[in-house]
């Protein structure tokens, strides 16, 4: 049967309490219950990376994580990356380097790269490629995405 | 100062990077229901009975619909006379995935439960999956009226093929095969539909052509055209796959039945089971040349497996059958091409429209011919390359042609001559290295298959603040066509590109546009935008001439000002001039209208298929360097040098993006992607199984642009997006041959297939 669970999840700094079906994935909870449609759903099986969000600071796909299992966690979605209207340096780099075409993979890529650059602030090109290898982009051939992440890593380093 | 030729970012970039943009699958309406489709589990069966009672009784289920509840007409996609499809199957199903019934419910979970409670009684029929089997006299018929399952046969005869072969010093032949591959746009197909109190339908869709969707869904639902409004929403990739799709009108049907808005979104499994993937082909080709490299003759047989319904396959077949004949100065051509029904997934458009398939065969054969006479393959291509001013056997007028320049440019940056000599010697540690090339051409808009009209129209609206809004009928698929249209309008109006917005398409408001496909946006729609902007400019000039103490013809629009040519001191800010123009006409908005009908373009002759189908033809030469692992069979693409004659580079950053993305898709087609069928069933459901290129699979890419300045394209511009994909697979196949001496003729060239070849022909 369709059993429901009570959950308390913090998303982009706001805490939500809700009853969710055990079958509902975190991505569907974010998109349908919280109307945070910035997190995209490309495959539903954890293979394309478009639904990646930060769960307690770690990048992970949200389509294969039941929402109730995220009880008590802190989630950051793409809507929580910019400060007001000011884009993060990484987001700026995506815009500047032409890393965005259809843009459907962009939120997942930005979330992945945000977490990755925290762990590895000055990565090599190959490390960047490895880091985003769980993500599919069908438009850009990844060239300008890799450039954008590299560019952002340079900026972040100089800023610090 | 004009910004044409400078890099302009995508107008939606900020919204996309911050998650704010509402795509088709993000769209929702208050109180909407969710729909799901029940698909056939049989490749071919009679529907004996459908029982929906149990499904209907579930709490939350608002509608259950089946084909037998209605008398829907047969239909097909826009412009296709062969109407063979129905909204929901009636009496018979023809492939595993065929739409049988649909459910609308308050949530997806209940809808899924209801789908399970629909009981269909089938009587399985013998089925046919391979086109060669389907063409036999005793074969099962997919559609009773179509003899031998042959939907369409094309015969091409030019010159004297027998004589040309007898004069040839070298003759080669081979059989090639290309697989079913999915566009794999990242956003699955989706729809939201709602009916108003007057029985008018509005659909919010991510579609490449709102107008063709409107036409097709009107015929599928048996509605007059004016009862349907299509509002286009941003889409997460398309690549040809987001033209008409049955999910959309089925969603409309559920909304009508329930009187509520309904949303439907494909799962990835639905996409692999019942999307519209690339038309697979088996191609036999034979070619002959003189020992000096003069290309004399080519004979071809193409068998294309269109699956259960024709969709756009006839146009794709024509493109695959004819286009490659125009690349070189070839006079003697004989082709027999068959489009065949089978009980498999119906096929459709995918970037390249038949060319990735036919050029794989053709550009492999070219290398084989060159090899046979011991000539460098780049020299062979240069010797035979079509040139500007040529009229080809198919009646194409090449107003511009940068093929030779592209061959020279790509081989030069690739260090071709040196690598052709040195790479085969580099064989080390179980790895072999090689370099190969391939070329292609394409169209900028294709007159060959849509009967309605050719061309495009645009409105350029300027408000009293001087803000410019451009309307077109061609949606931006993400490739950035809106930035190109903004560049064109800003150039003609002498204002910064940031002052121009390009609206999305709405069939109630936008010009009647055929849509985005066939590389037509920049050339055809771009020209219409230019004409509309000039029209608006003339209106303003007319209105302010007195104030500037001159005549309209003597007024310039530049750097944000409207200026008298004779006395540049006399000038108005663009916004002031727009306000004057508007206020002189009691607040009327300045509305420029423009259209573009490509000159010299004709439909093809129904018999010979001769006809100048486009106003401008882009050309490409690409060079690939590969590493072949002789133990595992794995092919690694190391570098790509891609030279593109796009006429004029309108927006370099976006143009590069098109080339990079196309090469990624081409590498997928060449080495990884395939939907294998087992007894007609798609056995892949996920991206775990269906492998597309990842960041780690990509080579370094150098994109080069050849500006051949086409006499018809706006500012000289031609198409780019589609031909960028076409040569990738043959360039890689030719590089593998150079590395190993193995000629691979079946795509994808997976490690398993390469290993098989290596086992048979050890090197």
PDB file of C-alpha atoms in Angstrom, chain A residues 2 21 23-24 31-32 35 37-38 40-43 45 47-48 50 78-79 87 91 94-98 100-107 110 129-130 132-136 138-144, chain B residues 9-10 13-14 16-19 21-23 25-26 109 113 182-184 186-188 235-237 239 268 350 477-479 653 656-658 660-661 664-665 673 686-688 692-696 698 701:
ATOM      1  CA  UNK A   2       0.863   3.597  -0.322  1.00  0.00           C
ATOM      2  CA  UNK A  21       4.491   8.625   0.304  1.00  0.00           C
ATOM      3  CA  UNK A  23       7.417   5.781  -2.948  1.00  0.00           C
ATOM      4  CA  UNK A  24       8.023   9.461  -3.606  1.00  0.00           C
ATOM      5  CA  UNK A  31       9.524  19.553  -7.787  1.00  0.00           C
ATOM      6  CA  UNK A  32       5.916  18.683  -7.017  1.00  0.00           C
ATOM      7  CA  UNK A  35       7.599  23.687  -6.604  1.00  0.00           C
ATOM      8  CA  UNK A  37      11.487  22.816 -10.500  1.00  0.00           C
ATOM      9  CA  UNK A  38      15.086  23.956 -10.976  1.00  0.00           C
ATOM     10  CA  UNK A  40      15.525  18.459 -13.332  1.00  0.00           C
ATOM     11  CA  UNK A  41      14.448  14.886 -13.887  1.00  0.00           C
ATOM     12  CA  UNK A  42      16.095  13.341 -16.928  1.00  0.00           C
ATOM     13  CA  UNK A  43      16.048   9.592 -16.373  1.00  0.00           C
ATOM     14  CA  UNK A  45      17.329   5.902 -12.519  1.00  0.00           C
ATOM     15  CA  UNK A  47      22.166   7.616 -14.596  1.00  0.00           C
ATOM     16  CA  UNK A  48      22.077  11.142 -16.054  1.00  0.00           C
ATOM     17  CA  UNK A  50      20.315  16.123 -13.970  1.00  0.00           C
ATOM     18  CA  UNK A  78      20.095  25.004  -7.670  1.00  0.00           C
ATOM     19  CA  UNK A  79      17.663  27.667  -6.388  1.00  0.00           C
ATOM     20  CA  UNK A  87      25.114  34.337  -9.300  1.00  0.00           C
ATOM     21  CA  UNK A  91      27.298  30.029 -12.214  1.00  0.00           C
ATOM     22  CA  UNK A  94      28.868  28.741 -16.894  1.00  0.00           C
ATOM     23  CA  UNK A  95      27.161  31.801 -18.387  1.00  0.00           C
ATOM     24  CA  UNK A  96      30.386  33.449 -19.550  1.00  0.00           C
ATOM     25  CA  UNK A  97      31.952  30.423 -21.200  1.00  0.00           C
ATOM     26  CA  UNK A  98      28.892  29.418 -23.192  1.00  0.00           C
ATOM     27  CA  UNK A 100      24.755  26.426 -21.444  1.00  0.00           C
ATOM     28  CA  UNK A 101      22.754  25.399 -24.475  1.00  0.00           C
ATOM     29  CA  UNK A 102      19.400  23.771 -23.710  1.00  0.00           C
ATOM     30  CA  UNK A 103      20.362  24.117 -20.043  1.00  0.00           C
ATOM     31  CA  UNK A 104      18.594  21.011 -18.802  1.00  0.00           C
ATOM     32  CA  UNK A 105      21.797  19.426 -17.470  1.00  0.00           C
ATOM     33  CA  UNK A 106      23.040  22.745 -16.084  1.00  0.00           C
ATOM     34  CA  UNK A 107      21.500  22.631 -12.570  1.00  0.00           C
ATOM     35  CA  UNK A 110      26.423  23.234 -11.182  1.00  0.00           C
ATOM     36  CA  UNK A 129      36.004  15.323 -16.471  1.00  0.00           C
ATOM     37  CA  UNK A 130      35.975  12.501 -13.935  1.00  0.00           C
ATOM     38  CA  UNK A 132      31.138  15.204 -13.981  1.00  0.00           C
ATOM     39  CA  UNK A 133      31.225  11.772 -15.612  1.00  0.00           C
ATOM     40  CA  UNK A 134      27.978  10.823 -13.858  1.00  0.00           C
ATOM     41  CA  UNK A 135      26.228  13.584 -15.806  1.00  0.00           C
ATOM     42  CA  UNK A 136      24.943  13.571 -19.360  1.00  0.00           C
ATOM     43  CA  UNK A 138      23.677  16.094 -24.989  1.00  0.00           C
ATOM     44  CA  UNK A 139      24.283  19.613 -26.343  1.00  0.00           C
ATOM     45  CA  UNK A 140      27.772  20.889 -25.578  1.00  0.00           C
ATOM     46  CA  UNK A 141      30.109  17.916 -25.884  1.00  0.00           C
ATOM     47  CA  UNK A 142      31.161  18.968 -22.362  1.00  0.00           C
ATOM     48  CA  UNK A 143      33.890  21.235 -23.800  1.00  0.00           C
ATOM     49  CA  UNK A 144      32.627  24.531 -22.430  1.00  0.00           C
TER      50      UNK A 144
ATOM     51  CA  UNK B   9      25.370  34.495 -24.792  1.00  0.00           C
ATOM     52  CA  UNK B  10      22.109  32.597 -24.798  1.00  0.00           C
ATOM     53  CA  UNK B  13      21.538  31.675 -19.661  1.00  0.00           C
ATOM     54  CA  UNK B  14      20.998  33.335 -16.266  1.00  0.00           C
ATOM     55  CA  UNK B  16      18.900  28.376 -16.779  1.00  0.00           C
ATOM     56  CA  UNK B  17      21.919  28.474 -14.497  1.00  0.00           C
ATOM     57  CA  UNK B  18      19.831  29.495 -11.490  1.00  0.00           C
ATOM     58  CA  UNK B  19      17.036  26.974 -12.023  1.00  0.00           C
ATOM     59  CA  UNK B  21      13.423  28.685 -16.300  1.00  0.00           C
ATOM     60  CA  UNK B  22      10.173  26.732 -16.631  1.00  0.00           C
ATOM     61  CA  UNK B  23      10.629  23.932 -19.183  1.00  0.00           C
ATOM     62  CA  UNK B  25       8.165  19.150 -18.056  1.00  0.00           C
ATOM     63  CA  UNK B  26       8.191  21.779 -15.263  1.00  0.00           C
ATOM     64  CA  UNK B 109       0.720   6.541  -8.375  1.00  0.00           C
ATOM     65  CA  UNK B 113      -2.275   1.393 -10.500  1.00  0.00           C
ATOM     66  CA  UNK B 182      17.789   7.613 -29.667  1.00  0.00           C
ATOM     67  CA  UNK B 183      18.140  11.405 -29.706  1.00  0.00           C
ATOM     68  CA  UNK B 184      18.547  11.192 -25.926  1.00  0.00           C
ATOM     69  CA  UNK B 186      17.866  15.074 -21.622  1.00  0.00           C
ATOM     70  CA  UNK B 187      14.318  16.277 -21.005  1.00  0.00           C
ATOM     71  CA  UNK B 188      11.782  13.553 -21.801  1.00  0.00           C
ATOM     72  CA  UNK B 235      12.968  22.428 -24.133  1.00  0.00           C
ATOM     73  CA  UNK B 236      15.738  20.323 -22.704  1.00  0.00           C
ATOM     74  CA  UNK B 237      17.162  19.302 -26.053  1.00  0.00           C
ATOM     75  CA  UNK B 239      17.770  17.121 -32.022  1.00  0.00           C
ATOM     76  CA  UNK B 268      13.115   7.330 -19.915  1.00  0.00           C
ATOM     77  CA  UNK B 350      17.354  12.864 -35.646  1.00  0.00           C
ATOM     78  CA  UNK B 477      15.874  24.295 -29.229  1.00  0.00           C
ATOM     79  CA  UNK B 478      18.675  25.429 -26.939  1.00  0.00           C
ATOM     80  CA  UNK B 479      21.138  25.947 -29.779  1.00  0.00           C
ATOM     81  CA  UNK B 653      30.575  30.917 -29.072  1.00  0.00           C
ATOM     82  CA  UNK B 656      31.546  26.295 -31.512  1.00  0.00           C
ATOM     83  CA  UNK B 657      28.955  24.827 -29.159  1.00  0.00           C
ATOM     84  CA  UNK B 658      27.087  23.319 -32.110  1.00  0.00           C
ATOM     85  CA  UNK B 660      31.296  20.315 -29.999  1.00  0.00           C
ATOM     86  CA  UNK B 661      27.854  18.862 -29.272  1.00  0.00           C
ATOM     87  CA  UNK B 664      29.825  14.167 -29.074  1.00  0.00           C
ATOM     88  CA  UNK B 665      26.637  12.804 -30.647  1.00  0.00           C
ATOM     89  CA  UNK B 673      24.889   3.986 -29.062  1.00  0.00           C
ATOM     90  CA  UNK B 686      18.025   3.196 -19.009  1.00  0.00           C
ATOM     91  CA  UNK B 687      21.125   5.272 -19.646  1.00  0.00           C
ATOM     92  CA  UNK B 688      23.032   2.553 -17.797  1.00  0.00           C
ATOM     93  CA  UNK B 692      25.958   7.997 -24.521  1.00  0.00           C
ATOM     94  CA  UNK B 693      29.281   9.849 -24.450  1.00  0.00           C
ATOM     95  CA  UNK B 694      30.348  11.259 -21.101  1.00  0.00           C
ATOM     96  CA  UNK B 695      32.910  13.988 -20.405  1.00  0.00           C
ATOM     97  CA  UNK B 696      35.553  11.267 -20.089  1.00  0.00           C
ATOM     98  CA  UNK B 698      35.525  13.234 -25.362  1.00  0.00           C
ATOM     99  CA  UNK B 701      38.152  19.393 -30.475  1.00  0.00           C
TER     100      UNK B 701
END
